[in-house]
XYZ file of C-alpha atoms in Angstrom:
638
model
C 20.324 40.078 -1.286
C 16.948 38.825 -0.149
C 16.769 36.999 3.185
C 15.086 33.630 2.606
C 15.643 32.252 6.099
C 11.878 32.256 6.720
C 11.651 29.269 4.381
C 12.545 26.979 7.350
C 8.983 27.576 8.424
C 7.584 25.881 5.285
C 8.480 22.333 6.444
C 8.526 23.250 10.135
C 4.866 24.230 10.332
C 3.526 20.840 9.063
C 5.921 19.123 11.575
C 4.502 21.132 14.417
C 0.894 20.341 13.198
C 1.926 16.657 13.113
C 3.012 16.707 16.720
C 0.089 18.733 17.909
C -2.710 16.756 16.181
C -0.987 13.447 16.914
C -0.652 14.121 20.668
C -3.816 16.079 21.337
C -6.155 15.307 18.472
C -8.054 12.625 20.452
C -9.150 15.324 22.951
C -10.808 17.564 20.451
C -13.663 17.265 17.975
C -12.466 15.322 14.840
C -13.163 18.170 12.398
C -10.842 20.439 14.403
C -7.816 18.229 13.514
C -8.793 18.625 9.829
C -9.134 22.422 10.219
C -5.778 22.705 12.035
C -3.986 20.512 9.418
C -5.510 22.471 6.516
C -4.678 25.801 8.155
C -1.035 24.673 8.651
C -0.674 23.638 4.995
C -2.407 26.915 3.988
C 0.282 28.955 5.755
C 3.066 26.773 4.216
C 1.423 27.251 0.746
C 1.271 31.065 1.132
C 4.965 31.099 2.170
C 5.827 28.818 -0.824
C 4.061 31.087 -3.286
C 5.718 34.100 -1.761
C 9.057 32.366 -2.093
C 8.364 31.544 -5.724
C 7.437 35.157 -6.478
C 10.537 36.488 -4.786
C 12.866 33.960 -6.466
C 11.487 33.914 -9.936
C 10.284 37.419 -10.479
C 11.204 39.914 -7.741
C 14.910 39.247 -7.303
C 15.892 37.849 -10.731
C 17.509 39.879 -13.475
C 15.978 39.139 -16.815
C 18.111 36.952 -19.036
C 20.524 35.979 -16.299
C 20.943 32.502 -14.644
C 19.017 31.581 -11.592
C 21.524 31.189 -8.748
C 21.073 28.502 -6.034
C 20.534 30.053 -2.593
C 21.160 28.397 0.719
C 18.403 30.003 2.707
C 19.293 28.194 5.914
C 21.914 25.726 7.065
C 23.300 24.291 10.243
C 25.986 21.598 10.803
C 24.545 18.371 12.141
C 27.442 15.882 11.865
C 31.127 16.470 11.086
C 32.773 13.226 9.940
C 36.037 14.783 8.817
C 37.301 18.066 7.246
C 35.477 17.353 3.968
C 32.503 15.138 4.830
C 30.062 17.251 6.786
C 26.377 16.597 7.008
C 24.329 19.728 7.211
C 20.636 20.428 7.564
C 19.120 23.348 5.762
C 17.083 24.583 2.784
C 18.333 25.079 -0.715
C 16.362 27.267 -3.130
C 16.837 26.901 -6.840
C 14.344 26.560 -9.731
C 13.463 22.903 -9.210
C 13.124 23.083 -5.419
C 11.012 26.252 -5.609
C 8.830 24.560 -8.310
C 8.417 21.468 -5.972
C 7.376 23.765 -3.048
C 4.453 24.942 -5.155
C 3.501 21.411 -6.232
C 3.656 19.888 -2.715
C 1.930 22.571 -0.763
C -0.859 23.188 -3.404
C -1.679 19.558 -3.816
C -1.333 18.817 -0.048
C -3.569 21.774 0.817
C -6.284 20.552 -1.657
C -6.038 17.034 -0.238
C -6.280 18.302 3.394
C -9.410 20.312 2.520
C -11.024 17.469 0.587
C -10.241 14.985 3.352
C -12.218 17.079 5.905
C -15.327 15.887 3.991
C -14.127 12.502 2.613
C -12.885 11.130 6.000
C -15.921 12.367 7.945
C -17.047 9.732 10.408
C -13.873 7.581 9.977
C -12.203 6.126 13.054
C -8.765 7.620 13.549
C -9.708 10.951 11.940
C -7.087 12.943 13.872
C -4.550 10.204 13.278
C -5.120 10.503 9.485
C -4.488 14.302 9.517
C -1.506 13.864 11.733
C 0.017 11.405 9.187
C -0.812 13.786 6.319
C 1.135 16.525 8.045
C 4.100 14.226 8.682
C 4.138 13.333 5.017
C 4.116 16.970 3.960
C 6.903 17.761 6.352
C 8.958 14.862 5.020
C 8.460 15.724 1.368
C 9.205 19.418 1.971
C 12.353 18.532 3.882
C 13.379 16.275 0.952
C 13.064 18.931 -1.816
C 14.698 21.614 0.300
C 17.706 19.454 1.201
C 21.082 21.181 0.761
C 22.960 17.878 0.495
C 22.352 14.354 -0.608
C 22.482 12.898 2.872
C 19.738 15.211 4.188
C 17.712 14.127 1.188
C 18.290 10.484 2.164
C 17.061 11.168 5.727
C 13.824 12.754 4.528
C 13.569 10.185 1.730
C 13.260 7.534 4.483
C 10.784 9.662 6.398
C 8.707 9.802 3.273
C 8.756 5.988 3.185
C 7.622 5.836 6.866
C 4.788 8.258 6.059
C 3.751 6.252 3.109
C 3.744 3.099 5.266
C 1.496 4.691 7.834
C -0.934 6.173 5.340
C -1.252 3.083 3.151
C -1.944 1.017 6.196
C -4.350 3.523 7.729
C -7.072 0.869 7.752
C -4.916 -1.351 9.830
C -7.823 -3.698 10.590
C -7.974 -4.730 6.936
C -5.447 -7.447 6.111
C -5.130 -6.199 2.541
C -4.144 -2.666 3.706
C -1.581 -4.129 6.172
C -0.131 -6.325 3.370
C -0.039 -3.359 0.983
C 1.824 -1.131 3.471
C 4.342 -3.798 4.180
C 4.811 -4.463 0.490
C 5.438 -0.769 -0.278
C 7.838 -0.467 2.614
C 9.844 -3.659 1.809
C 10.158 -3.054 -1.931
C 11.263 0.585 -1.521
C 13.743 -0.525 1.238
C 15.576 -2.743 -1.338
C 15.619 0.170 -3.678
C 16.837 2.580 -0.985
C 19.756 0.237 -0.182
C 20.967 0.950 -3.663
C 20.470 4.598 -3.040
C 22.583 4.466 0.123
C 25.323 2.533 -1.687
C 25.350 5.172 -4.394
C 25.577 7.961 -1.889
C 28.540 6.336 -0.140
C 30.315 5.720 -3.451
C 29.639 9.288 -4.674
C 30.733 10.885 -1.429
C 33.848 8.700 -1.170
C 34.858 9.744 -4.662
C 34.037 13.458 -4.417
C 34.627 14.046 -0.698
C 31.356 16.029 -0.385
C 27.640 15.622 0.157
C 26.791 19.170 -0.865
C 24.474 19.547 -3.862
C 25.961 22.878 -5.060
C 29.474 21.372 -5.037
C 28.316 18.181 -6.654
C 26.368 19.732 -9.477
C 28.730 22.575 -10.292
C 30.001 22.011 -13.888
C 33.581 22.271 -12.614
C 32.863 20.465 -9.345
C 34.463 17.299 -7.924
C 31.719 14.945 -9.131
C 32.065 15.768 -12.839
C 35.920 15.972 -12.480
C 35.851 12.350 -11.238
C 34.138 11.097 -14.346
C 37.178 9.219 -15.536
C 39.460 7.051 -13.383
C 39.042 3.469 -12.285
C 36.372 1.429 -14.112
C 34.417 -1.768 -13.349
C 32.719 -3.704 -16.219
C 33.525 -0.774 -18.451
C 31.870 1.945 -16.247
C 33.527 4.497 -14.048
C 32.860 4.702 -10.344
C 30.781 7.803 -11.018
C 28.550 5.937 -13.389
C 28.051 3.081 -11.001
C 27.256 5.413 -8.093
C 24.651 7.279 -10.184
C 23.105 3.960 -11.348
C 22.766 2.934 -7.710
C 21.274 6.299 -6.806
C 18.839 5.968 -9.686
C 17.828 2.549 -8.261
C 16.545 4.372 -5.203
C 14.628 6.801 -7.452
C 13.226 3.991 -9.504
C 11.899 2.333 -6.390
C 10.276 5.389 -5.045
C 8.777 6.248 -8.477
C 7.585 2.659 -9.048
C 9.646 2.098 -12.255
C 9.937 -1.314 -13.659
C 10.856 -3.813 -12.168
C 10.318 -2.146 -8.743
C 6.744 -1.160 -9.615
C 4.772 -3.900 -7.865
C 3.975 -1.889 -4.714
C 2.157 1.031 -6.347
C -1.137 -0.674 -7.373
C -1.512 -2.335 -3.998
C -0.937 1.057 -2.294
C -4.405 2.022 -3.451
C -5.627 0.226 -0.301
C -5.096 3.523 1.586
C -7.808 6.213 1.660
C -8.336 7.847 -1.724
C -6.930 11.275 -0.628
C -3.730 9.338 0.289
C -3.586 8.081 -3.289
C -3.924 11.572 -4.622
C -1.247 13.087 -2.322
C 1.429 10.346 -2.163
C 0.984 8.123 -5.116
C -0.020 10.669 -7.793
C 1.474 14.064 -7.232
C 4.332 14.152 -4.782
C 5.985 10.949 -3.391
C 6.291 9.016 -6.638
C 7.872 11.969 -8.374
C 10.604 12.023 -5.775
C 12.605 9.733 -8.008
C 12.299 12.247 -10.851
C 13.286 15.035 -8.565
C 16.343 13.032 -7.446
C 17.630 12.576 -10.991
C 16.831 16.203 -11.800
C 18.649 17.430 -8.662
C 21.831 15.565 -9.762
C 21.210 16.133 -13.491
C 24.494 18.097 -14.220
C 26.406 15.105 -12.816
C 24.384 12.692 -14.961
C 24.660 14.767 -18.178
C 28.217 15.987 -17.906
C 29.937 13.194 -15.977
C 27.967 10.042 -16.615
C 25.889 10.069 -19.772
C 25.864 6.204 -19.721
C 23.805 6.385 -16.573
C 21.338 8.683 -18.399
C 20.823 5.967 -20.983
C 19.731 3.619 -18.220
C 17.276 6.314 -16.967
C 15.808 6.820 -20.416
C 15.265 3.097 -21.283
C 13.836 2.279 -17.828
C 11.471 5.242 -18.154
C 10.445 4.387 -21.708
C 9.748 0.689 -20.976
C 7.877 1.531 -17.753
C 5.616 3.991 -19.478
C 4.551 1.454 -22.136
C 4.386 -1.461 -19.775
C 2.078 0.372 -17.349
C -0.112 1.791 -20.075
C -0.900 -1.609 -21.509
C -1.817 -2.932 -18.051
C -4.070 0.117 -17.388
C -6.199 -0.777 -20.411
C -7.399 -4.010 -18.691
C -7.979 -2.996 -15.046
C -11.476 -2.485 -13.648
C -10.655 -0.957 -10.286
C -10.716 2.792 -11.053
C -7.865 3.559 -8.566
C -5.687 0.834 -10.024
C -6.168 2.275 -13.543
C -4.984 5.629 -12.169
C -2.110 3.910 -10.358
C -0.775 2.361 -13.576
C -1.397 5.659 -15.259
C 0.881 7.325 -12.676
C 3.558 4.767 -13.399
C 3.331 5.452 -17.086
C 3.429 9.229 -16.686
C 6.433 9.017 -14.321
C 8.078 6.933 -17.034
C 7.547 9.839 -19.458
C 9.322 12.092 -17.036
C 12.262 9.744 -16.520
C 12.581 9.246 -20.293
C 12.655 13.023 -20.837
C 15.545 13.370 -18.318
C 17.329 10.439 -19.911
C 17.312 12.005 -23.487
C 18.205 15.473 -22.321
C 21.521 17.243 -22.775
C 22.924 20.119 -20.627
C 22.438 23.796 -21.274
C 20.182 25.784 -23.553
C 17.907 23.989 -25.978
C 19.990 20.838 -25.485
C 18.414 20.663 -22.033
C 14.947 20.607 -23.480
C 14.219 17.154 -21.976
C 15.154 18.403 -18.512
C 12.784 21.385 -18.776
C 10.068 19.139 -20.292
C 10.329 16.531 -17.552
C 10.016 19.078 -14.750
C 7.121 20.814 -16.599
C 5.293 17.523 -16.974
C 5.917 16.848 -13.294
C 4.268 20.218 -12.534
C 1.235 19.764 -14.793
C 0.792 16.099 -13.914
C 0.499 17.015 -10.239
C -2.644 18.974 -10.961
C -4.489 16.624 -13.307
C -3.474 13.442 -11.591
C -4.534 14.609 -8.097
C -7.692 15.841 -9.674
C -8.299 12.416 -11.163
C -7.744 10.675 -7.812
C -9.909 13.118 -5.942
C -12.616 12.834 -8.637
C -12.405 9.063 -8.237
C -12.820 9.507 -4.485
C -15.998 11.575 -5.134
C -17.349 8.752 -7.298
C -16.454 6.116 -4.629
C -18.092 8.343 -2.095
C -21.256 8.298 -4.182
C -21.481 4.596 -5.094
C -19.378 2.868 -2.383
C -17.420 0.877 -4.905
C -14.108 1.018 -6.697
C -15.157 -1.189 -9.561
C -16.129 0.582 -12.736
C -18.496 -2.293 -13.514
C -20.614 -1.008 -10.638
C -20.855 2.447 -12.202
C -22.389 4.093 -15.201
C -24.514 7.095 -16.045
C -23.091 9.108 -13.132
C -22.794 12.355 -15.153
C -26.369 13.358 -14.278
C -25.878 12.706 -10.623
C -22.354 14.215 -10.139
C -22.218 17.184 -12.474
C -19.207 18.919 -10.880
C -17.195 15.690 -10.549
C -18.114 14.803 -14.172
C -16.878 18.125 -15.653
C -13.681 18.353 -13.578
C -12.896 14.639 -14.218
C -13.354 15.235 -18.004
C -10.999 18.217 -17.809
C -8.362 16.040 -16.180
C -8.888 13.277 -18.837
C -8.372 15.945 -21.613
C -5.163 17.123 -19.903
C -3.585 13.690 -19.431
C -4.578 12.649 -23.014
C -2.683 15.670 -24.345
C -5.611 17.506 -25.998
C -4.563 20.931 -27.170
C -5.391 23.744 -24.841
C -4.929 21.736 -21.694
C -1.804 21.648 -19.612
C -0.765 18.079 -20.383
C -0.511 18.909 -24.131
C 2.249 21.475 -23.672
C 4.475 19.500 -21.402
C 4.018 16.170 -23.246
C 4.759 17.818 -26.573
C 8.116 19.060 -25.280
C 8.932 15.533 -24.040
C 8.125 14.120 -27.443
C 10.224 16.791 -29.102
C 13.182 16.010 -26.886
C 12.838 12.296 -27.624
C 12.559 12.959 -31.320
C 15.876 14.836 -31.345
C 17.791 12.246 -29.322
C 16.335 8.756 -29.602
C 13.894 7.894 -32.348
C 13.067 4.427 -30.862
C 11.993 5.891 -27.550
C 10.155 8.648 -29.504
C 7.988 6.149 -31.285
C 7.387 4.138 -28.059
C 6.054 7.376 -26.488
C 3.834 8.046 -29.505
C 2.286 4.659 -28.933
C 1.945 5.448 -25.219
C 0.213 8.696 -26.022
C -2.536 6.889 -27.938
C -2.887 4.132 -25.282
C -3.062 6.803 -22.537
C -5.912 8.593 -24.264
C -7.659 5.264 -24.834
C -7.553 3.902 -21.229
C -8.422 7.289 -19.652
C -11.476 7.717 -21.773
C -12.346 3.996 -21.227
C -12.376 4.908 -17.517
C -14.348 8.139 -18.106
C -17.095 6.492 -20.195
C -17.450 3.498 -17.910
C -18.014 5.866 -14.984
C -20.114 8.610 -16.441
C -21.759 7.355 -19.691
C -22.073 3.563 -19.740
C -25.377 1.868 -18.953
C -26.479 2.771 -15.440
C -26.255 -0.086 -13.000
C -28.799 -0.584 -10.233
C -27.700 1.609 -7.396
C -28.863 0.698 -3.897
C -29.477 4.428 -3.316
C -29.490 7.530 -5.600
C -25.916 8.741 -6.006
C -25.367 12.405 -5.084
C -22.677 14.980 -5.591
C -20.025 15.371 -2.954
C -20.268 18.295 -0.483
C -18.623 21.638 -1.283
C -15.658 20.880 0.977
C -14.840 18.138 -1.557
C -15.920 19.735 -4.853
C -14.121 23.098 -4.293
C -10.666 21.416 -4.369
C -11.749 19.677 -7.591
C -12.533 22.979 -9.209
C -9.256 24.561 -8.168
C -7.262 21.558 -9.430
C -9.317 21.638 -12.662
C -8.165 25.315 -13.097
C -4.596 24.237 -12.689
C -5.089 21.335 -15.075
C -5.969 23.815 -17.793
C -3.732 26.818 -17.158
C -0.507 25.316 -15.746
C 0.559 24.645 -19.320
C 0.597 28.357 -20.091
C 3.430 29.143 -17.736
C 6.694 30.225 -19.519
C 8.431 27.144 -18.028
C 11.501 27.303 -20.243
C 12.239 30.731 -18.684
C 11.943 29.353 -15.179
C 13.237 25.765 -14.910
C 16.184 24.770 -17.086
C 19.168 22.458 -16.874
C 21.751 25.251 -16.426
C 19.593 27.914 -14.872
C 19.505 30.081 -18.010
C 16.205 30.793 -19.760
C 15.704 29.773 -23.345
C 12.860 30.017 -25.806
C 10.842 26.867 -26.321
C 8.285 26.500 -29.121
C 5.781 23.884 -30.080
C 7.217 21.596 -32.698
C 4.113 21.094 -34.784
C 5.743 18.363 -36.918
C 5.793 16.386 -33.675
C 2.676 17.800 -32.063
C 0.184 17.303 -34.873
C 0.774 13.539 -35.199
C 0.601 13.204 -31.385
C -2.745 15.130 -31.391
C -4.098 12.733 -34.112
C -2.928 9.757 -32.111
C -4.553 11.069 -28.900
C -7.821 11.860 -30.701
C -7.694 8.419 -32.288
C -7.369 6.854 -28.815
C -10.316 8.968 -27.582
C -12.316 7.954 -30.688
C -11.746 4.242 -30.151
C -12.691 4.488 -26.448
C -15.818 6.435 -27.430
C -16.818 3.841 -29.902
C -16.225 0.964 -27.455
C -17.436 2.413 -24.163
C -19.676 5.392 -24.542
C -22.567 3.054 -24.797
C -22.558 -0.416 -23.275
C -21.995 -3.029 -26.033
C -20.255 -6.349 -26.536
C -17.269 -4.997 -28.485
C -14.805 -4.930 -25.517
C -15.541 -8.582 -24.757
C -15.153 -9.525 -28.399
C -11.712 -7.836 -28.553
C -10.624 -9.436 -25.263
C -11.746 -12.877 -26.540
C -9.850 -12.276 -29.786
C -6.549 -11.957 -27.904
C -7.305 -14.122 -24.837
C -3.845 -14.901 -23.737
C -2.432 -11.404 -24.074
C -5.457 -9.884 -22.402
C -5.217 -12.383 -19.516
C -1.522 -11.638 -19.079
C -2.114 -7.890 -19.065
C -5.079 -8.213 -16.720
C -2.943 -10.140 -14.264
C -0.169 -7.525 -14.551
C 2.010 -9.965 -16.504
C 2.188 -12.051 -13.322
C 5.014 -10.040 -11.778
C 3.549 -10.317 -8.351
C 3.431 -14.104 -8.799
C 7.090 -14.040 -10.021
C 8.209 -12.113 -7.021
C 6.320 -14.375 -4.667
C 7.836 -17.479 -6.414
C 11.337 -16.037 -6.184
C 10.789 -14.969 -2.573
C 9.094 -18.097 -1.162
C 10.353 -20.940 -3.374
C 13.966 -19.762 -3.861
C 15.056 -17.165 -1.269
C 13.086 -18.577 1.618
C 13.740 -22.278 0.797
C 17.286 -22.208 -0.374
C 18.720 -19.154 1.346
C 16.660 -18.192 4.317
C 16.011 -21.766 5.564
C 19.690 -22.823 5.527
C 20.671 -19.550 7.211
C 17.978 -20.165 9.872
C 19.263 -23.690 10.417
C 22.819 -22.483 10.690
C 21.684 -19.793 13.166
C 19.705 -22.232 15.315
C 22.083 -25.162 15.285
C 25.521 -23.724 14.773
C 25.450 -20.221 16.184
C 22.891 -20.871 18.915
C 24.311 -24.381 19.433
C 27.811 -23.109 19.916
C 26.603 -20.479 22.390
C 24.468 -23.012 24.216
C 27.361 -25.468 24.281
C 29.673 -22.863 25.838
C 26.988 -22.032 28.375
C 26.503 -25.743 29.166
C 30.204 -26.329 29.534
C 30.502 -23.296 31.795
C 27.616 -24.554 33.967
C 29.137 -28.026 34.143
C 32.518 -26.610 35.156
C 30.862 -24.433 37.752
C 28.936 -27.413 39.212
C 32.201 -29.336 39.346
C 34.195 -26.751 41.305
C 31.520 -25.030 43.305
C 32.156 -27.285 46.318
C 35.592 -25.596 46.741
C 33.646 -22.613 48.139
C 31.377 -24.453 50.514
C 32.045 -22.253 53.547
C 33.262 -25.243 55.663
C 36.594 -24.439 57.542
C 37.472 -28.089 57.810
C 37.384 -28.547 54.046
C 39.404 -25.351 53.504
C 42.017 -26.527 56.029
C 42.191 -30.002 54.409
C 42.731 -28.515 50.962
C 45.296 -26.006 52.275
C 47.319 -28.661 54.071
C 47.074 -31.043 51.181
C 48.308 -28.388 48.761
C 51.160 -27.415 50.953
C 52.278 -31.086 51.358
C 52.023 -31.546 47.579
C 54.143 -28.503 46.878
C 56.750 -29.574 49.458
C 56.984 -33.079 47.921
C 57.309 -31.584 44.442
C 59.981 -29.176 45.615
C 61.995 -32.034 47.372
C 61.852 -34.489 44.435
C 62.580 -31.891 41.727
C 65.384 -30.255 43.621
């Protein structure tokens, strides 16, 4: 039996770096904080790759199931004999896979940020927050129980708040950080309610016990119902609410585009590759409970994911801020992953959707972080986020151009690139289980190819705008991570993923379903072709199409006015008709009652305080008067 206890160092090292750079970073040269942060993540990445090698290849017997391993665990709180909250690290296929994703992307972002953040105020603070986020996310994926996951889940939220609001002198950044924090808090309330319901029903927080096919969670599938659903179904729907908030699924998606106010490396790390997939990881972690005990909850997951992917893809076609295009692209791709989990069964080829979802999570981490870091290199060159201020940059930024194109091919699902393999498996799973969602995702595949190459052509091919200075390629400290991520964007799809990450731990053979793949390839190429025709050379066609459907285009450009709807509901309904009466009741009834009691007490005190004046004559008079009164009462009553 291999000793995996060293894995506690994987999250612990970023935490130590966070404390060290946060407390002492202002005393050293700024670049030293970046070097220390990158070195810490480098060590964590090496340990993660070593763990993956040991778990998947060195210790595993071919053809057998991967067994979960508790590498480290200590008791933190003991509530009763059954409900015990432990802290530790759980290794199984999905957690080991996530270790690779988090440490690889985080390391690339750390290295890239050394160059991107050069000269920024709060340089050491930025790297301290990056390390805190890495620690939080690693603690989340290694959690041995659902309550430990919730603790680190909230730490991820705090890290996101700090990084989105890094430019705290910008009102828009402050507003965006508060928006992300508040929206996800509502979602996390549902997560907490779900945890309490699940633990009350099953008498355990432990993941291994919960997800065992014969465990207490699945055994509690029947029993009492409410509105036709069992307690288990309701608890999982509430838990999914937390995942939907963190992963920016409709209708809890409004925070993600505004989160682009943070530095671009933050967008790559948190809002493309790691934080937003926490919701997918949550559903995947509890997948046996969903699939075997609460398939109705999986239907909710599938339809929310399917609608979110289409909704976000349509909006992405109209945005001009390159980071917001990528933000809505992230929402759409996460929707793909959620849908795949929702249409998956359990065990063997029935679990194709589970495998495909995690595979797409893995490949998406590479090409989406590459897209964001490439966008950062473009912004670094032209000092603008708006694609209308760009054009013709392929001759000025050759490395960024080629790597960005590779990422576009990957996300569009072009054969040979990583996104093709994982997306094809998602479409195959949807084809087998839900034809409506399958055709929705076919449409999304074409729209994705269109808006990504709309973005690509507007940046690198469209008519060159008048630049105030000649754009130049980013330094090597920024382009080397782009090249490494480009390598992953191509070759991550060639991993035998169905032999590594499956719903029941047993490997199975997965093959490309060409009857599904060939039409999806044609749809993707059609999307690329339309984008090429419309945007490769500047012309009036995009404006003509927008003018032909003015109302729909306007609604999509304004994100279907969901921000305005939330503001209306918040300010005009909740604040006016709920918060204002509560505030009046608090001021006039609660505070008034307390003030009245205090005033009465003071009045009574003023009335009787003369009884303790300190004058002996007064005390003697009162004493004698009392004695005479008692004597008279005694005489007359006797």
